[in-house]
Amino acid sequence: MTGLFISFEGVDGVGKTTQVERLRDYLEAAGREVVVTREPGGTALGGSLRQLLLREPGDAAEADGADIAPRAEALIFAADRAQHVAEVVRPALERGAVVITDRYLDSSLAYQAGGRELTADDVRGLSMWATGGLMPVRTYLLDMDPTAAHRRLQHDADRMESAGDEFQQRTRQAFLDLAGHEPGRFRVIDAAWPIEAVWEHIKADVDAVLADAAADERAAAQAAAAQAAVTKESDGNTPAGGAR
């Protein structure tokens, strides 16, 4: 069975965690192995890098007042992503699991190349090198006005969440621009809808993704069987001792 890689994106507070959990439960009920992970922080190394990057309330790094330069920030995110793919994502995909990640490459493009105003090509190239070019088959962008989304948060704001309204608005627009450039991979869903409505849209699309993957597997199996039959027939027609 072919593994599937799915990501969820959007500004903080749009409800990614809720929908990730619903998708995990749905796929596990259908008999699939599901690996749920996140960026930054999907590995032991990533957990340490997450503390550096986000400086959640109470972190020692938060108290020292030092900031992270935009290029350094992009490099730390790329290091987290490289370890995440090598340790968690690729091994799971290779054994046929569905991997669902809360944030991936698009978050770096939106936050570092959008919110931080770095060069998008540099950020993309760095992460593509770090991951060996691995991209999700589907990305669900839960879109919502950042001000409204921020009111949903049930914890103290971390370093990214407290970066200011202008930063959050730029980041949201960067996500939408990314989706516009890759309509085949992205599905943009209004996160202001009720939770059930958001889930129904995701469920319908996931069912279509699974159906397409199954069709591709059948086609590949048929092609392999046809090639094996041709090879067998060719071997059977070869005179003993080899061709003369």
PDB file of C-alpha atoms in Angstrom:
ATOM      1  CA  MET A   1       0.000   0.000   0.000  1.00  0.00           C
ATOM      2  CA  THR A   2       1.316   3.415  -0.976  1.00  0.00           C
ATOM      3  CA  GLY A   3       1.989   5.939   1.757  1.00  0.00           C
ATOM      4  CA  LEU A   4       0.268   9.331   1.648  1.00  0.00           C
ATOM      5  CA  PHE A   5       1.667  12.636   2.868  1.00  0.00           C
ATOM      6  CA  ILE A   6      -0.862  15.302   3.953  1.00  0.00           C
ATOM      7  CA  SER A   7      -0.188  18.700   5.515  1.00  0.00           C
ATOM      8  CA  PHE A   8      -2.327  21.294   7.281  1.00  0.00           C
ATOM      9  CA  GLU A   9      -1.470  24.982   7.063  1.00  0.00           C
ATOM     10  CA  GLY A  10      -2.825  28.326   8.209  1.00  0.00           C
ATOM     11  CA  VAL A  11      -2.198  31.054  10.746  1.00  0.00           C
ATOM     12  CA  ASP A  12      -2.394  30.119  14.419  1.00  0.00           C
ATOM     13  CA  GLY A  13      -5.874  29.643  15.831  1.00  0.00           C
ATOM     14  CA  VAL A  14      -7.632  28.399  12.672  1.00  0.00           C
ATOM     15  CA  GLY A  15      -8.346  24.926  14.098  1.00  0.00           C
ATOM     16  CA  LYS A  16      -5.680  22.757  12.492  1.00  0.00           C
ATOM     17  CA  THR A  17      -5.297  20.528  15.556  1.00  0.00           C
ATOM     18  CA  THR A  18      -9.014  19.713  15.665  1.00  0.00           C
ATOM     19  CA  GLN A  19      -9.136  18.732  11.989  1.00  0.00           C
ATOM     20  CA  VAL A  20      -5.885  16.760  12.161  1.00  0.00           C
ATOM     21  CA  GLU A  21      -7.341  14.677  14.995  1.00  0.00           C
ATOM     22  CA  ARG A  22     -10.558  14.069  13.076  1.00  0.00           C
ATOM     23  CA  LEU A  23      -8.673  12.969   9.991  1.00  0.00           C
ATOM     24  CA  ARG A  24      -6.478  10.642  12.039  1.00  0.00           C
ATOM     25  CA  ASP A  25      -9.505   8.991  13.652  1.00  0.00           C
ATOM     26  CA  TYR A  26     -11.264   8.650  10.289  1.00  0.00           C
ATOM     27  CA  LEU A  27      -8.312   7.008   8.549  1.00  0.00           C
ATOM     28  CA  GLU A  28      -7.524   4.694  11.452  1.00  0.00           C
ATOM     29  CA  ALA A  29     -11.159   3.552  11.466  1.00  0.00           C
ATOM     30  CA  ALA A  30     -10.678   2.702   7.770  1.00  0.00           C
ATOM     31  CA  GLY A  31      -7.736   0.466   8.672  1.00  0.00           C
ATOM     32  CA  ARG A  32      -4.823   2.740   7.717  1.00  0.00           C
ATOM     33  CA  GLU A  33      -1.741   3.307   9.811  1.00  0.00           C
ATOM     34  CA  VAL A  34      -1.599   7.024  10.581  1.00  0.00           C
ATOM     35  CA  VAL A  35       1.361   9.036  11.839  1.00  0.00           C
ATOM     36  CA  VAL A  36       0.481  12.498  13.166  1.00  0.00           C
ATOM     37  CA  THR A  37       3.355  14.906  13.550  1.00  0.00           C
ATOM     38  CA  ARG A  38       4.141  18.611  13.480  1.00  0.00           C
ATOM     39  CA  GLU A  39       6.699  21.252  12.615  1.00  0.00           C
ATOM     40  CA  PRO A  40       8.681  22.469  14.343  1.00  0.00           C
ATOM     41  CA  GLY A  41       9.121  19.814  16.995  1.00  0.00           C
ATOM     42  CA  GLY A  42       8.291  16.456  15.396  1.00  0.00           C
ATOM     43  CA  THR A  43      11.519  14.863  16.677  1.00  0.00           C
ATOM     44  CA  ALA A  44      13.684  15.072  19.792  1.00  0.00           C
ATOM     45  CA  LEU A  45      16.036  17.456  17.984  1.00  0.00           C
ATOM     46  CA  GLY A  46      13.026  19.339  16.664  1.00  0.00           C
ATOM     47  CA  GLY A  47      11.709  19.814  20.191  1.00  0.00           C
ATOM     48  CA  SER A  48      14.881  21.651  21.146  1.00  0.00           C
ATOM     49  CA  LEU A  49      14.755  23.732  17.985  1.00  0.00           C
ATOM     50  CA  ARG A  50      11.099  24.541  18.634  1.00  0.00           C
ATOM     51  CA  GLN A  51      12.025  26.100  21.976  1.00  0.00           C
ATOM     52  CA  LEU A  52      14.587  28.273  20.215  1.00  0.00           C
ATOM     53  CA  LEU A  53      12.184  29.291  17.458  1.00  0.00           C
ATOM     54  CA  LEU A  54       8.912  29.895  19.275  1.00  0.00           C
ATOM     55  CA  ARG A  55      10.043  30.779  22.799  1.00  0.00           C
ATOM     56  CA  GLU A  56       6.771  29.757  24.311  1.00  0.00           C
ATOM     57  CA  PRO A  57       5.854  31.479  27.606  1.00  0.00           C
ATOM     58  CA  GLY A  58       8.118  30.321  30.417  1.00  0.00           C
ATOM     59  CA  ASP A  59      11.071  29.332  28.216  1.00  0.00           C
ATOM     60  CA  ALA A  60      14.441  30.466  29.497  1.00  0.00           C
ATOM     61  CA  ALA A  61      15.250  31.774  26.005  1.00  0.00           C
ATOM     62  CA  GLU A  62      12.250  34.076  26.209  1.00  0.00           C
ATOM     63  CA  ALA A  63      13.685  35.886  29.178  1.00  0.00           C
ATOM     64  CA  ASP A  64      17.101  36.695  27.713  1.00  0.00           C
ATOM     65  CA  GLY A  65      15.686  39.230  25.249  1.00  0.00           C
ATOM     66  CA  ALA A  66      17.817  38.024  22.320  1.00  0.00           C
ATOM     67  CA  ASP A  67      16.143  37.897  18.936  1.00  0.00           C
ATOM     68  CA  ILE A  68      16.752  35.515  16.030  1.00  0.00           C
ATOM     69  CA  ALA A  69      17.903  37.005  12.733  1.00  0.00           C
ATOM     70  CA  PRO A  70      15.586  36.143   9.789  1.00  0.00           C
ATOM     71  CA  ARG A  71      18.228  34.082   7.957  1.00  0.00           C
ATOM     72  CA  ALA A  72      19.135  32.210  11.123  1.00  0.00           C
ATOM     73  CA  GLU A  73      15.444  31.540  11.719  1.00  0.00           C
ATOM     74  CA  ALA A  74      15.059  30.080   8.222  1.00  0.00           C
ATOM     75  CA  LEU A  75      18.093  27.838   8.743  1.00  0.00           C
ATOM     76  CA  ILE A  76      16.771  26.536  12.070  1.00  0.00           C
ATOM     77  CA  PHE A  77      13.395  25.712  10.514  1.00  0.00           C
ATOM     78  CA  ALA A  78      15.168  23.907   7.659  1.00  0.00           C
ATOM     79  CA  ALA A  79      17.265  21.891  10.127  1.00  0.00           C
ATOM     80  CA  ASP A  80      14.112  20.854  11.969  1.00  0.00           C
ATOM     81  CA  ARG A  81      12.495  19.857   8.672  1.00  0.00           C
ATOM     82  CA  ALA A  82      15.494  17.835   7.511  1.00  0.00           C
ATOM     83  CA  GLN A  83      15.507  15.785  10.724  1.00  0.00           C
ATOM     84  CA  HIS A  84      11.717  15.467  10.664  1.00  0.00           C
ATOM     85  CA  VAL A  85      11.669  14.003   7.152  1.00  0.00           C
ATOM     86  CA  ALA A  86      14.619  11.683   7.748  1.00  0.00           C
ATOM     87  CA  GLU A  87      13.460  10.368  11.122  1.00  0.00           C
ATOM     88  CA  VAL A  88       9.655  10.397  10.892  1.00  0.00           C
ATOM     89  CA  VAL A  89       8.096  11.176   7.538  1.00  0.00           C
ATOM     90  CA  ARG A  90      10.010   9.105   4.974  1.00  0.00           C
ATOM     91  CA  PRO A  91      10.190   5.909   7.064  1.00  0.00           C
ATOM     92  CA  ALA A  92       6.418   6.069   7.657  1.00  0.00           C
ATOM     93  CA  LEU A  93       5.648   6.672   3.977  1.00  0.00           C
ATOM     94  CA  GLU A  94       7.907   3.813   2.947  1.00  0.00           C
ATOM     95  CA  ARG A  95       5.934   1.363   5.070  1.00  0.00           C
ATOM     96  CA  GLY A  96       2.633   2.594   3.610  1.00  0.00           C
ATOM     97  CA  ALA A  97       1.388   4.874   6.394  1.00  0.00           C
ATOM     98  CA  VAL A  98      -0.550   8.093   6.029  1.00  0.00           C
ATOM     99  CA  VAL A  99       1.528  10.934   7.457  1.00  0.00           C
ATOM    100  CA  ILE A 100      -0.389  14.019   8.611  1.00  0.00           C
ATOM    101  CA  THR A 101       1.734  17.000   9.584  1.00  0.00           C
ATOM    102  CA  ASP A 102       0.635  20.203  11.277  1.00  0.00           C
ATOM    103  CA  ARG A 103       2.781  22.599   9.199  1.00  0.00           C
ATOM    104  CA  TYR A 104       5.476  21.872   6.615  1.00  0.00           C
ATOM    105  CA  LEU A 105       7.383  23.745   3.916  1.00  0.00           C
ATOM    106  CA  ASP A 106       4.537  26.155   3.160  1.00  0.00           C
ATOM    107  CA  SER A 107       4.752  27.563   6.679  1.00  0.00           C
ATOM    108  CA  SER A 108       8.377  28.509   6.090  1.00  0.00           C
ATOM    109  CA  LEU A 109       7.428  30.187   2.820  1.00  0.00           C
ATOM    110  CA  ALA A 110       4.525  32.048   4.416  1.00  0.00           C
ATOM    111  CA  TYR A 111       6.239  33.076   7.654  1.00  0.00           C
ATOM    112  CA  GLN A 112       9.848  33.570   6.539  1.00  0.00           C
ATOM    113  CA  ALA A 113       9.310  34.685   2.918  1.00  0.00           C
ATOM    114  CA  GLY A 114       5.987  36.390   3.625  1.00  0.00           C
ATOM    115  CA  GLY A 115       5.920  37.554   7.194  1.00  0.00           C
ATOM    116  CA  ARG A 116       9.686  38.044   7.513  1.00  0.00           C
ATOM    117  CA  GLU A 117      10.080  39.329   3.943  1.00  0.00           C
ATOM    118  CA  LEU A 118      12.947  37.042   2.964  1.00  0.00           C
ATOM    119  CA  THR A 119      13.403  35.820  -0.608  1.00  0.00           C
ATOM    120  CA  ALA A 120      10.908  33.058  -1.374  1.00  0.00           C
ATOM    121  CA  ASP A 121      13.298  31.283  -3.743  1.00  0.00           C
ATOM    122  CA  ASP A 122      15.978  31.118  -1.046  1.00  0.00           C
ATOM    123  CA  VAL A 123      13.576  29.753   1.569  1.00  0.00           C
ATOM    124  CA  ARG A 124      12.091  27.208  -0.849  1.00  0.00           C
ATOM    125  CA  GLY A 125      15.467  26.068  -2.120  1.00  0.00           C
ATOM    126  CA  LEU A 126      16.768  25.602   1.412  1.00  0.00           C
ATOM    127  CA  SER A 127      13.828  23.460   2.486  1.00  0.00           C
ATOM    128  CA  MET A 128      13.714  21.441  -0.745  1.00  0.00           C
ATOM    129  CA  TRP A 129      17.392  20.622  -0.252  1.00  0.00           C
ATOM    130  CA  ALA A 130      16.771  19.735   3.409  1.00  0.00           C
ATOM    131  CA  THR A 131      13.941  17.312   2.553  1.00  0.00           C
ATOM    132  CA  GLY A 132      15.221  15.875  -0.717  1.00  0.00           C
ATOM    133  CA  GLY A 133      12.299  17.507  -2.514  1.00  0.00           C
ATOM    134  CA  LEU A 134       9.569  15.717  -0.554  1.00  0.00           C
ATOM    135  CA  MET A 135       6.175  17.448  -0.833  1.00  0.00           C
ATOM    136  CA  PRO A 136       2.679  16.504   0.402  1.00  0.00           C
ATOM    137  CA  VAL A 137       0.167  15.067  -2.024  1.00  0.00           C
ATOM    138  CA  ARG A 138      -2.456  17.323  -0.427  1.00  0.00           C
ATOM    139  CA  THR A 139      -2.284  20.486   1.673  1.00  0.00           C
ATOM    140  CA  TYR A 140      -5.344  21.787   3.513  1.00  0.00           C
ATOM    141  CA  LEU A 141      -5.094  25.533   4.061  1.00  0.00           C
ATOM    142  CA  LEU A 142      -7.526  26.564   6.785  1.00  0.00           C
ATOM    143  CA  ASP A 143      -8.008  30.237   6.025  1.00  0.00           C
ATOM    144  CA  MET A 144      -9.331  32.861   8.416  1.00  0.00           C
ATOM    145  CA  ASP A 145      -8.773  36.479   9.344  1.00  0.00           C
ATOM    146  CA  PRO A 146      -5.792  36.388  11.740  1.00  0.00           C
ATOM    147  CA  THR A 147      -7.414  38.762  14.234  1.00  0.00           C
ATOM    148  CA  ALA A 148     -10.420  36.466  14.606  1.00  0.00           C
ATOM    149  CA  ALA A 149      -8.190  33.392  14.683  1.00  0.00           C
ATOM    150  CA  HIS A 150      -6.017  34.862  17.402  1.00  0.00           C
ATOM    151  CA  ARG A 151      -9.077  35.262  19.654  1.00  0.00           C
ATOM    152  CA  ARG A 152      -9.533  31.483  19.509  1.00  0.00           C
ATOM    153  CA  LEU A 153      -6.153  30.764  21.086  1.00  0.00           C
ATOM    154  CA  GLN A 154      -6.425  29.195  24.521  1.00  0.00           C
ATOM    155  CA  HIS A 155      -2.818  29.741  25.571  1.00  0.00           C
ATOM    156  CA  ASP A 156      -0.414  32.647  25.925  1.00  0.00           C
ATOM    157  CA  ALA A 157       0.981  33.778  22.584  1.00  0.00           C
ATOM    158  CA  ASP A 158       4.369  32.377  21.558  1.00  0.00           C
ATOM    159  CA  ARG A 159       7.022  34.292  19.616  1.00  0.00           C
ATOM    160  CA  MET A 160       5.310  33.829  16.221  1.00  0.00           C
ATOM    161  CA  GLU A 161       1.793  34.417  17.500  1.00  0.00           C
ATOM    162  CA  SER A 162       2.797  37.692  19.124  1.00  0.00           C
ATOM    163  CA  ALA A 163       4.569  39.140  16.072  1.00  0.00           C
ATOM    164  CA  GLY A 164       1.825  41.709  15.395  1.00  0.00           C
ATOM    165  CA  ASP A 165      -1.231  42.172  13.188  1.00  0.00           C
ATOM    166  CA  GLU A 166       0.667  43.361  10.123  1.00  0.00           C
ATOM    167  CA  PHE A 167       2.952  40.336  10.245  1.00  0.00           C
ATOM    168  CA  GLN A 168      -0.027  37.974  10.607  1.00  0.00           C
ATOM    169  CA  GLN A 169      -1.887  39.612   7.708  1.00  0.00           C
ATOM    170  CA  ARG A 170       1.165  39.314   5.446  1.00  0.00           C
ATOM    171  CA  THR A 171       1.508  35.679   6.448  1.00  0.00           C
ATOM    172  CA  ARG A 172      -2.130  34.928   5.669  1.00  0.00           C
ATOM    173  CA  GLN A 173      -1.812  36.517   2.233  1.00  0.00           C
ATOM    174  CA  ALA A 174       1.384  34.572   1.590  1.00  0.00           C
ATOM    175  CA  PHE A 175      -0.480  31.313   2.317  1.00  0.00           C
ATOM    176  CA  LEU A 176      -3.244  32.304  -0.119  1.00  0.00           C
ATOM    177  CA  ASP A 177      -0.692  33.198  -2.779  1.00  0.00           C
ATOM    178  CA  LEU A 178       0.973  29.804  -2.375  1.00  0.00           C
ATOM    179  CA  ALA A 179      -2.381  28.069  -2.775  1.00  0.00           C
ATOM    180  CA  GLY A 180      -3.101  30.093  -5.903  1.00  0.00           C
ATOM    181  CA  HIS A 181       0.163  28.951  -7.470  1.00  0.00           C
ATOM    182  CA  GLU A 182      -0.435  25.245  -6.700  1.00  0.00           C
ATOM    183  CA  PRO A 183      -4.189  24.599  -7.006  1.00  0.00           C
ATOM    184  CA  GLY A 184      -3.598  20.907  -7.631  1.00  0.00           C
ATOM    185  CA  ARG A 185      -2.049  20.365  -4.201  1.00  0.00           C
ATOM    186  CA  PHE A 186      -3.881  22.917  -2.074  1.00  0.00           C
ATOM    187  CA  ARG A 187      -7.452  22.939  -0.874  1.00  0.00           C
ATOM    188  CA  VAL A 188      -8.431  26.253   0.719  1.00  0.00           C
ATOM    189  CA  ILE A 189     -11.183  25.925   3.330  1.00  0.00           C
ATOM    190  CA  ASP A 190     -12.897  28.734   5.211  1.00  0.00           C
ATOM    191  CA  ALA A 191     -11.933  28.121   8.842  1.00  0.00           C
ATOM    192  CA  ALA A 192     -14.696  30.459  10.011  1.00  0.00           C
ATOM    193  CA  TRP A 193     -17.219  27.760   9.083  1.00  0.00           C
ATOM    194  CA  PRO A 194     -18.496  25.471  11.866  1.00  0.00           C
ATOM    195  CA  ILE A 195     -16.120  22.634  12.734  1.00  0.00           C
ATOM    196  CA  GLU A 196     -18.427  20.028  11.189  1.00  0.00           C
ATOM    197  CA  ALA A 197     -18.629  21.909   7.898  1.00  0.00           C
ATOM    198  CA  VAL A 198     -14.846  22.196   7.696  1.00  0.00           C
ATOM    199  CA  TRP A 199     -14.499  18.477   8.429  1.00  0.00           C
ATOM    200  CA  GLU A 200     -17.046  17.457   5.776  1.00  0.00           C
ATOM    201  CA  HIS A 201     -15.062  19.308   3.116  1.00  0.00           C
ATOM    202  CA  ILE A 202     -11.825  17.656   4.223  1.00  0.00           C
ATOM    203  CA  LYS A 203     -13.422  14.199   4.434  1.00  0.00           C
ATOM    204  CA  ALA A 204     -14.871  14.424   0.909  1.00  0.00           C
ATOM    205  CA  ASP A 205     -11.527  15.463  -0.504  1.00  0.00           C
ATOM    206  CA  VAL A 206      -9.560  12.816   1.402  1.00  0.00           C
ATOM    207  CA  ASP A 207     -11.903  10.153   0.049  1.00  0.00           C
ATOM    208  CA  ALA A 208     -11.091  11.359  -3.466  1.00  0.00           C
ATOM    209  CA  VAL A 209      -7.341  11.316  -2.732  1.00  0.00           C
ATOM    210  CA  LEU A 210      -7.570   7.754  -1.406  1.00  0.00           C
ATOM    211  CA  ALA A 211      -9.578   6.646  -4.457  1.00  0.00           C
ATOM    212  CA  ASP A 212      -7.003   8.161  -6.811  1.00  0.00           C
ATOM    213  CA  ALA A 213      -4.158   6.479  -4.919  1.00  0.00           C
ATOM    214  CA  ALA A 214      -5.921   3.100  -5.104  1.00  0.00           C
ATOM    215  CA  ALA A 215      -6.480   3.539  -8.847  1.00  0.00           C
ATOM    216  CA  ASP A 216      -2.811   4.375  -9.347  1.00  0.00           C
ATOM    217  CA  GLU A 217      -1.809   1.258  -7.391  1.00  0.00           C
ATOM    218  CA  ARG A 218      -4.066  -0.937  -9.549  1.00  0.00           C
ATOM    219  CA  ALA A 219      -2.686   0.572 -12.735  1.00  0.00           C
ATOM    220  CA  ALA A 220       0.891   0.056 -11.559  1.00  0.00           C
ATOM    221  CA  ALA A 221       0.145  -3.569 -10.616  1.00  0.00           C
ATOM    222  CA  GLN A 222      -1.451  -4.234 -14.012  1.00  0.00           C
ATOM    223  CA  ALA A 223       1.504  -2.688 -15.823  1.00  0.00           C
ATOM    224  CA  ALA A 224       3.939  -4.776 -13.791  1.00  0.00           C
ATOM    225  CA  ALA A 225       1.952  -7.951 -14.502  1.00  0.00           C
ATOM    226  CA  ALA A 226       1.856  -7.179 -18.220  1.00  0.00           C
ATOM    227  CA  GLN A 227       5.605  -6.543 -18.269  1.00  0.00           C
ATOM    228  CA  ALA A 228       6.239  -9.794 -16.400  1.00  0.00           C
ATOM    229  CA  ALA A 229       4.112 -11.698 -18.926  1.00  0.00           C
ATOM    230  CA  VAL A 230       6.045 -10.214 -21.845  1.00  0.00           C
ATOM    231  CA  THR A 231       9.354 -11.077 -20.187  1.00  0.00           C
ATOM    232  CA  LYS A 232       8.225 -14.636 -19.498  1.00  0.00           C
ATOM    233  CA  GLU A 233       7.053 -15.113 -23.081  1.00  0.00           C
ATOM    234  CA  SER A 234      10.317 -13.719 -24.416  1.00  0.00           C
ATOM    235  CA  ASP A 235      12.331 -16.052 -22.173  1.00  0.00           C
ATOM    236  CA  GLY A 236      10.194 -18.998 -23.305  1.00  0.00           C
ATOM    237  CA  ASN A 237      10.885 -18.265 -26.956  1.00  0.00           C
ATOM    238  CA  THR A 238      14.668 -18.088 -26.494  1.00  0.00           C
ATOM    239  CA  PRO A 239      16.342 -21.283 -27.848  1.00  0.00           C
ATOM    240  CA  ALA A 240      18.288 -23.409 -25.355  1.00  0.00           C
ATOM    241  CA  GLY A 241      21.847 -22.238 -25.160  1.00  0.00           C
ATOM    242  CA  GLY A 242      20.886 -18.707 -26.036  1.00  0.00           C
ATOM    243  CA  ALA A 243      20.254 -16.855 -29.296  1.00  0.00           C
ATOM    244  CA  ARG A 244      22.471 -17.590 -32.310  1.00  0.00           C
TER     245      ARG A 244
END
